[in-house]
Structure formats: structure tokens, C-alpha cells
Amino acid sequence: AQKVTQAQTEISVVEKEDVTLDCVYETRDTTYYLFWYKQPPSGELVFLIRRNSFDEQNEISGRYSWNFQKSTSSFNFTITASQVVDSAVYFCALSGINDYKLSFGAGTTVTVRA
Amino acid sequence: EPEVTQTPSHQVTQMGQEVILRCVPISNHLYFYWYRQILGQKVEFLVSFYNNEISEKSEIFDDQFSVERPDGSNFTLKIRSTKLEDSAMYFCASMQDRGLSYEQYFGPGTRLTVT
């Protein structure tokens, strides 16, 4: 069984602060994929990143960065210099390689105050 | 850029009624999914569909639910007799052939309200 835990329910920051979202996962698969999705107040799910289990290289995309550590089964997400538009619910998700269904974490609500 | 579309955006129905939620996946995609999100909760997998058949379904996807790809473009989710607890946002997603991309593209969702 696959499980994704996002222990932080809500995070509130002031604009320009950095915010790190934690994600811990459990899987018996040796090959798997990890994802982050953003859900703004409008409700759609926006894909942010996918990582393969065999690629532990960290990634940076603009103000976003991701830290994948297989040893601790974690895939954390950092928003640098947060902006009000970053306010959203962020979901971490995991899929195996059978039919690639996504198992989502409970989500972390990020509120960025001006 | 191609996108997944869903109709209607909001459906209100009475308990016990049948509803059909419609999705048009991206045209060259081969894997199709339905997920649901009860208000304020996480997104939950319902069912996956490949090669004109269900490949996996969750415990939520009981006999009241069915999926169909009737005409090669639409992908539908039918709830035979809706219950209050079926009220949720339903997301359709599609994915290109494995080996090409493992990213699921989500539609904007259909908000189902059962009264």
C-alpha cells in the first residue's frame, strides 16, 4: 500500500518569507514517482513537478525547489520569497508503475499575507 | 496547449438520482482516471481505465459507479443512485502512454452537490 503524509495542515507566512512543505511517503515499490500539485482557490489541480525514484537530484524552478531524500522517504518543497499568489493548497502525491494511479497526501494550506 | 475538459462545472441533483459526469481527455492519451475530493479533504483515487476496461478501482468505486468511453473521445463517470455523501469535486485526468510521460493532466473538475 502506498501512503503519503503531509504533517503540516496549514502554514501562514508574510510575503517574501520562505516556506517549506514537508512530504513523507511509504511504498513497497522499488520504482515509483513523486509529484507536487498546487490547488489555488479556484479549485483546479496544477502540476508542479514529478520525480523518479531513481533520480535523487534536487531541482530548482524559479522560486520553487524540491529536496528528494530516498533515505528518509521525503520529498520536500520550498517556496523562496513567497508571494500572495502562492496562497493555495499544495498536495504531495505518489504513484507506482502499474497503472500510475496517484495517492495524495492530505494537503498543506499555505497562506501568504501581504 | 491541449487540455482535459469536464462538463458540467457544477451539477446539483437530488438524492437517488442518476448523474453522468463527462470528460474529454487529451486526444493522444491512453490512460484515464477519475478522482474525487470531498470539500476540505484530500484527493482520492476512484478508478483507472486503459484499453477500454477498468484497470484498477478503489473501495469507493462500488456498484453505484461505472465508467465508459462511449465514442473514443468522451470518458464518463456515472453514479447510478446518488447519496448525500457523493457530494464532492470530481476530477478527470488523462496520461499519455507510459514511457513517454508519467504526468497526469487534470481537468478543472465537476462540483457535484447532492441534496
mmCIF file of C-alpha atoms in Angstrom:
data_model
loop_
_atom_site.group_PDB
_atom_site.id
_atom_site.type_symbol
_atom_site.label_atom_id
_atom_site.label_comp_id
_atom_site.label_asym_id
_atom_site.label_seq_id
_atom_site.Cartn_x
_atom_site.Cartn_y
_atom_site.Cartn_z
ATOM 1 C CA ALA A 1 0.000 0.000 0.000
ATOM 2 C CA GLN A 2 1.133 3.498 -0.686
ATOM 3 C CA LYS A 3 0.818 6.325 1.766
ATOM 4 C CA VAL A 4 1.708 9.989 1.676
ATOM 5 C CA THR A 5 1.866 12.073 4.818
ATOM 6 C CA GLN A 6 1.853 15.844 4.877
ATOM 7 C CA ALA A 7 2.045 16.603 8.558
ATOM 8 C CA GLN A 8 1.597 20.354 8.184
ATOM 9 C CA THR A 9 -2.066 21.217 7.834
ATOM 10 C CA GLU A 10 -1.653 24.968 7.480
ATOM 11 C CA ILE A 11 1.250 27.363 7.137
ATOM 12 C CA SER A 12 0.890 31.120 7.256
ATOM 13 C CA VAL A 13 3.740 33.409 6.243
ATOM 14 C CA VAL A 14 4.317 37.022 5.405
ATOM 15 C CA GLU A 15 5.217 37.864 1.835
ATOM 16 C CA LYS A 16 8.882 37.326 0.955
ATOM 17 C CA GLU A 17 9.372 34.700 3.622
ATOM 18 C CA ASP A 18 10.486 31.231 2.564
ATOM 19 C CA VAL A 19 8.168 28.334 3.229
ATOM 20 C CA THR A 20 8.991 24.626 3.236
ATOM 21 C CA LEU A 21 6.342 21.964 2.869
ATOM 22 C CA ASP A 22 7.109 18.502 4.170
ATOM 23 C CA CYS A 23 6.124 15.275 2.481
ATOM 24 C CA VAL A 24 6.906 11.775 3.716
ATOM 25 C CA TYR A 25 5.887 8.721 1.774
ATOM 26 C CA GLU A 26 5.634 4.958 2.179
ATOM 27 C CA THR A 27 5.718 2.418 -0.604
ATOM 28 C CA ARG A 28 6.880 -1.137 -1.198
ATOM 29 C CA ASP A 29 7.644 -0.384 -4.840
ATOM 30 C CA THR A 30 11.271 -0.051 -5.817
ATOM 31 C CA THR A 31 10.346 2.218 -8.707
ATOM 32 C CA TYR A 32 7.874 4.986 -8.106
ATOM 33 C CA TYR A 33 7.114 8.605 -8.910
ATOM 34 C CA LEU A 34 6.579 11.570 -6.656
ATOM 35 C CA PHE A 35 4.608 14.666 -7.526
ATOM 36 C CA TRP A 36 3.597 18.035 -6.182
ATOM 37 C CA TYR A 37 0.342 19.667 -7.222
ATOM 38 C CA LYS A 38 -0.992 23.118 -6.401
ATOM 39 C CA GLN A 39 -4.685 23.770 -5.868
ATOM 40 C CA PRO A 40 -5.436 27.506 -5.891
ATOM 41 C CA PRO A 41 -8.727 28.847 -4.513
ATOM 42 C CA SER A 42 -10.288 28.384 -7.957
ATOM 43 C CA GLY A 43 -10.060 24.625 -7.363
ATOM 44 C CA GLU A 44 -8.128 23.181 -10.276
ATOM 45 C CA LEU A 45 -5.102 20.940 -9.760
ATOM 46 C CA VAL A 46 -1.929 22.346 -11.226
ATOM 47 C CA PHE A 47 1.016 20.044 -11.802
ATOM 48 C CA LEU A 48 4.277 21.387 -10.388
ATOM 49 C CA ILE A 49 6.853 18.617 -10.554
ATOM 50 C CA ARG A 50 7.466 14.892 -10.979
ATOM 51 C CA ARG A 51 10.468 12.990 -9.646
ATOM 52 C CA ASN A 52 11.502 9.428 -10.403
ATOM 53 C CA SER A 53 12.613 7.259 -7.515
ATOM 54 C CA PHE A 54 15.949 6.602 -9.163
ATOM 55 C CA ASP A 55 16.735 10.285 -9.596
ATOM 56 C CA GLU A 56 17.603 11.929 -6.303
ATOM 57 C CA GLN A 57 18.902 15.103 -7.832
ATOM 58 C CA ASN A 58 17.293 18.145 -6.313
ATOM 59 C CA GLU A 59 15.564 20.570 -8.602
ATOM 60 C CA ILE A 60 15.033 24.293 -8.730
ATOM 61 C CA SER A 61 12.495 26.057 -10.905
ATOM 62 C CA GLY A 62 12.353 29.772 -10.333
ATOM 63 C CA ARG A 63 11.274 30.334 -6.736
ATOM 64 C CA TYR A 64 10.405 26.655 -6.279
ATOM 65 C CA SER A 65 12.824 23.971 -5.209
ATOM 66 C CA TRP A 66 12.444 20.351 -4.247
ATOM 67 C CA ASN A 67 14.548 18.157 -1.997
ATOM 68 C CA PHE A 68 14.181 14.424 -2.561
ATOM 69 C CA GLN A 69 15.822 12.164 0.018
ATOM 70 C CA LYS A 70 15.222 8.485 -0.511
ATOM 71 C CA SER A 71 16.970 7.565 2.746
ATOM 72 C CA THR A 72 14.281 9.362 4.743
ATOM 73 C CA SER A 73 11.451 8.817 2.221
ATOM 74 C CA SER A 74 10.895 12.526 1.981
ATOM 75 C CA PHE A 75 10.164 14.888 -0.888
ATOM 76 C CA ASN A 76 10.044 18.399 0.492
ATOM 77 C CA PHE A 77 9.067 21.537 -1.379
ATOM 78 C CA THR A 78 10.341 25.031 -0.708
ATOM 79 C CA ILE A 79 8.912 28.289 -1.979
ATOM 80 C CA THR A 80 11.509 31.032 -1.766
ATOM 81 C CA ALA A 81 10.463 34.665 -1.325
ATOM 82 C CA SER A 82 6.788 33.764 -1.166
ATOM 83 C CA GLN A 83 4.161 35.900 -2.864
ATOM 84 C CA VAL A 84 0.439 36.312 -2.238
ATOM 85 C CA VAL A 85 -0.255 34.351 -5.441
ATOM 86 C CA ASP A 86 1.393 31.338 -3.824
ATOM 87 C CA SER A 87 -1.564 31.040 -1.454
ATOM 88 C CA ALA A 88 -3.064 27.656 -2.209
ATOM 89 C CA VAL A 89 -3.344 24.088 -1.019
ATOM 90 C CA TYR A 90 -0.309 22.029 -2.000
ATOM 91 C CA PHE A 91 -0.569 18.286 -2.410
ATOM 92 C CA CYS A 92 2.223 15.757 -2.493
ATOM 93 C CA ALA A 93 1.393 12.549 -4.380
ATOM 94 C CA LEU A 94 2.931 9.177 -5.143
ATOM 95 C CA SER A 95 2.370 6.663 -7.912
ATOM 96 C CA GLY A 96 3.675 3.212 -8.637
ATOM 97 C CA ILE A 97 4.380 1.767 -12.057
ATOM 98 C CA ASN A 98 1.352 -0.475 -12.523
ATOM 99 C CA ASP A 99 -1.311 1.921 -13.634
ATOM 100 C CA TYR A 100 0.164 5.093 -12.183
ATOM 101 C CA LYS A 101 -2.807 5.981 -10.005
ATOM 102 C CA LEU A 102 -1.939 8.828 -7.681
ATOM 103 C CA SER A 103 -2.080 8.551 -3.901
ATOM 104 C CA PHE A 104 -2.348 12.042 -2.478
ATOM 105 C CA GLY A 105 -1.385 13.442 0.883
ATOM 106 C CA ALA A 106 -3.886 15.444 2.882
ATOM 107 C CA GLY A 107 -2.510 18.715 1.588
ATOM 108 C CA THR A 108 -0.953 21.755 3.215
ATOM 109 C CA THR A 109 -2.773 25.073 3.039
ATOM 110 C CA VAL A 110 -0.331 27.917 2.509
ATOM 111 C CA THR A 111 -1.479 31.442 3.199
ATOM 112 C CA VAL A 112 0.830 34.258 2.217
ATOM 113 C CA ARG A 113 -0.084 37.601 3.778
ATOM 114 C CA ALA A 114 0.886 40.878 2.179
ATOM 115 C CA GLU B 1 -1.843 23.669 -25.364
ATOM 116 C CA PRO B 2 -4.165 20.635 -25.204
ATOM 117 C CA GLU B 3 -6.178 20.272 -22.027
ATOM 118 C CA VAL B 4 -8.634 17.988 -20.305
ATOM 119 C CA THR B 5 -12.145 19.385 -20.235
ATOM 120 C CA GLN B 6 -15.026 18.454 -17.968
ATOM 121 C CA THR B 7 -18.729 19.181 -18.087
ATOM 122 C CA PRO B 8 -20.713 20.378 -16.318
ATOM 123 C CA SER B 9 -18.670 22.547 -13.991
ATOM 124 C CA HIS B 10 -21.354 22.261 -11.325
ATOM 125 C CA GLN B 11 -24.174 19.736 -11.032
ATOM 126 C CA VAL B 12 -26.890 19.788 -8.419
ATOM 127 C CA THR B 13 -29.001 16.676 -8.080
ATOM 128 C CA GLN B 14 -31.427 15.110 -5.669
ATOM 129 C CA MET B 15 -30.561 12.054 -3.640
ATOM 130 C CA GLY B 16 -31.361 8.875 -5.538
ATOM 131 C CA GLN B 17 -30.987 10.434 -8.965
ATOM 132 C CA GLU B 18 -28.500 9.247 -11.570
ATOM 133 C CA VAL B 19 -25.774 11.612 -12.716
ATOM 134 C CA ILE B 20 -23.280 11.414 -15.540
ATOM 135 C CA LEU B 21 -20.109 13.444 -15.357
ATOM 136 C CA ARG B 22 -18.352 13.990 -18.639
ATOM 137 C CA CYS B 23 -14.704 14.376 -19.501
ATOM 138 C CA VAL B 24 -12.831 14.855 -22.741
ATOM 139 C CA PRO B 25 -9.247 13.702 -22.211
ATOM 140 C CA ILE B 26 -6.327 14.913 -24.279
ATOM 141 C CA SER B 27 -6.626 13.274 -27.670
ATOM 142 C CA ASN B 28 -3.493 11.099 -27.822
ATOM 143 C CA HIS B 29 -3.671 9.981 -24.205
ATOM 144 C CA LEU B 30 -4.314 6.342 -23.375
ATOM 145 C CA TYR B 31 -4.788 6.218 -19.594
ATOM 146 C CA PHE B 32 -7.813 7.783 -17.941
ATOM 147 C CA TYR B 33 -8.667 8.373 -14.316
ATOM 148 C CA TRP B 34 -11.374 9.680 -12.042
ATOM 149 C CA TYR B 35 -10.604 11.153 -8.654
ATOM 150 C CA ARG B 36 -12.821 12.851 -6.136
ATOM 151 C CA GLN B 37 -12.251 15.441 -3.445
ATOM 152 C CA ILE B 38 -14.766 15.921 -0.673
ATOM 153 C CA LEU B 39 -14.727 19.557 0.400
ATOM 154 C CA GLY B 40 -11.678 20.344 2.512
ATOM 155 C CA GLN B 41 -10.246 16.855 2.189
ATOM 156 C CA LYS B 42 -7.596 15.164 0.109
ATOM 157 C CA VAL B 43 -7.947 13.995 -3.446
ATOM 158 C CA GLU B 44 -8.892 10.310 -3.621
ATOM 159 C CA PHE B 45 -8.445 7.870 -6.467
ATOM 160 C CA LEU B 46 -11.627 6.288 -7.789
ATOM 161 C CA VAL B 47 -10.812 4.374 -10.942
ATOM 162 C CA SER B 48 -8.336 3.975 -13.763
ATOM 163 C CA PHE B 49 -9.220 2.967 -17.308
ATOM 164 C CA TYR B 50 -7.000 1.664 -20.072
ATOM 165 C CA ASN B 51 -7.627 -0.175 -23.314
ATOM 166 C CA ASN B 52 -11.391 0.113 -22.870
ATOM 167 C CA GLU B 53 -11.508 -1.513 -19.495
ATOM 168 C CA ILE B 54 -11.068 -0.697 -15.838
ATOM 169 C CA SER B 55 -7.508 -1.393 -14.763
ATOM 170 C CA GLU B 56 -7.943 -0.587 -11.096
ATOM 171 C CA LYS B 57 -10.622 0.740 -8.800
ATOM 172 C CA SER B 58 -10.704 1.854 -5.191
ATOM 173 C CA GLU B 59 -13.028 0.776 -2.408
ATOM 174 C CA ILE B 60 -15.042 3.917 -3.008
ATOM 175 C CA PHE B 61 -15.869 2.780 -6.528
ATOM 176 C CA ASP B 62 -18.705 0.417 -5.669
ATOM 177 C CA ASP B 63 -21.581 -0.896 -7.777
ATOM 178 C CA GLN B 64 -23.170 2.537 -7.871
ATOM 179 C CA PHE B 65 -20.330 3.815 -10.027
ATOM 180 C CA SER B 66 -19.485 2.997 -13.609
ATOM 181 C CA VAL B 67 -17.218 4.430 -16.281
ATOM 182 C CA GLU B 68 -17.426 4.386 -20.007
ATOM 183 C CA ARG B 69 -15.597 5.631 -23.051
ATOM 184 C CA PRO B 70 -18.539 5.579 -25.403
ATOM 185 C CA ASP B 71 -17.154 7.185 -28.532
ATOM 186 C CA GLY B 72 -13.361 7.299 -28.372
ATOM 187 C CA SER B 73 -13.254 10.858 -27.123
ATOM 188 C CA ASN B 74 -15.507 11.183 -24.090
ATOM 189 C CA PHE B 75 -14.848 9.483 -20.781
ATOM 190 C CA THR B 76 -17.817 9.399 -18.449
ATOM 191 C CA LEU B 77 -18.439 8.636 -14.797
ATOM 192 C CA LYS B 78 -21.949 7.561 -13.900
ATOM 193 C CA ILE B 79 -23.337 7.435 -10.399
ATOM 194 C CA ARG B 80 -26.483 5.358 -10.510
ATOM 195 C CA SER B 81 -28.278 6.480 -7.372
ATOM 196 C CA THR B 82 -26.613 9.422 -5.708
ATOM 197 C CA LYS B 83 -26.222 9.724 -1.950
ATOM 198 C CA LEU B 84 -25.548 12.821 0.116
ATOM 199 C CA GLU B 85 -22.004 11.637 0.707
ATOM 200 C CA ASP B 86 -21.316 11.650 -3.037
ATOM 201 C CA SER B 87 -21.189 15.448 -2.859
ATOM 202 C CA ALA B 88 -17.645 16.291 -3.891
ATOM 203 C CA MET B 89 -15.463 17.695 -6.626
ATOM 204 C CA TYR B 90 -14.806 15.063 -9.269
ATOM 205 C CA PHE B 91 -11.637 15.338 -11.308
ATOM 206 C CA CYS B 92 -10.890 13.551 -14.529
ATOM 207 C CA ALA B 93 -7.279 13.022 -15.561
ATOM 208 C CA SER B 94 -5.506 11.531 -18.532
ATOM 209 C CA MET B 95 -1.992 10.375 -19.194
ATOM 210 C CA GLN B 96 -0.011 9.690 -22.313
ATOM 211 C CA ASP B 97 1.377 6.229 -22.925
ATOM 212 C CA ARG B 98 3.716 5.066 -20.192
ATOM 213 C CA GLY B 99 7.324 5.516 -21.145
ATOM 214 C CA LEU B 100 6.503 8.828 -22.764
ATOM 215 C CA SER B 101 5.193 10.747 -19.807
ATOM 216 C CA TYR B 102 4.065 9.852 -16.332
ATOM 217 C CA GLU B 103 2.281 13.106 -15.750
ATOM 218 C CA GLN B 104 -1.461 13.064 -15.307
ATOM 219 C CA TYR B 105 -3.213 16.097 -16.705
ATOM 220 C CA PHE B 106 -6.242 17.064 -14.664
ATOM 221 C CA GLY B 107 -9.446 18.661 -15.819
ATOM 222 C CA PRO B 108 -10.932 21.620 -13.951
ATOM 223 C CA GLY B 109 -13.348 19.372 -12.059
ATOM 224 C CA THR B 110 -17.100 18.992 -11.709
ATOM 225 C CA ARG B 111 -18.596 20.030 -8.398
ATOM 226 C CA LEU B 112 -21.410 17.618 -7.588
ATOM 227 C CA THR B 113 -23.920 18.668 -4.955
ATOM 228 C CA VAL B 114 -26.445 16.082 -3.808
ATOM 229 C CA THR B 115 -29.410 17.476 -1.883
#
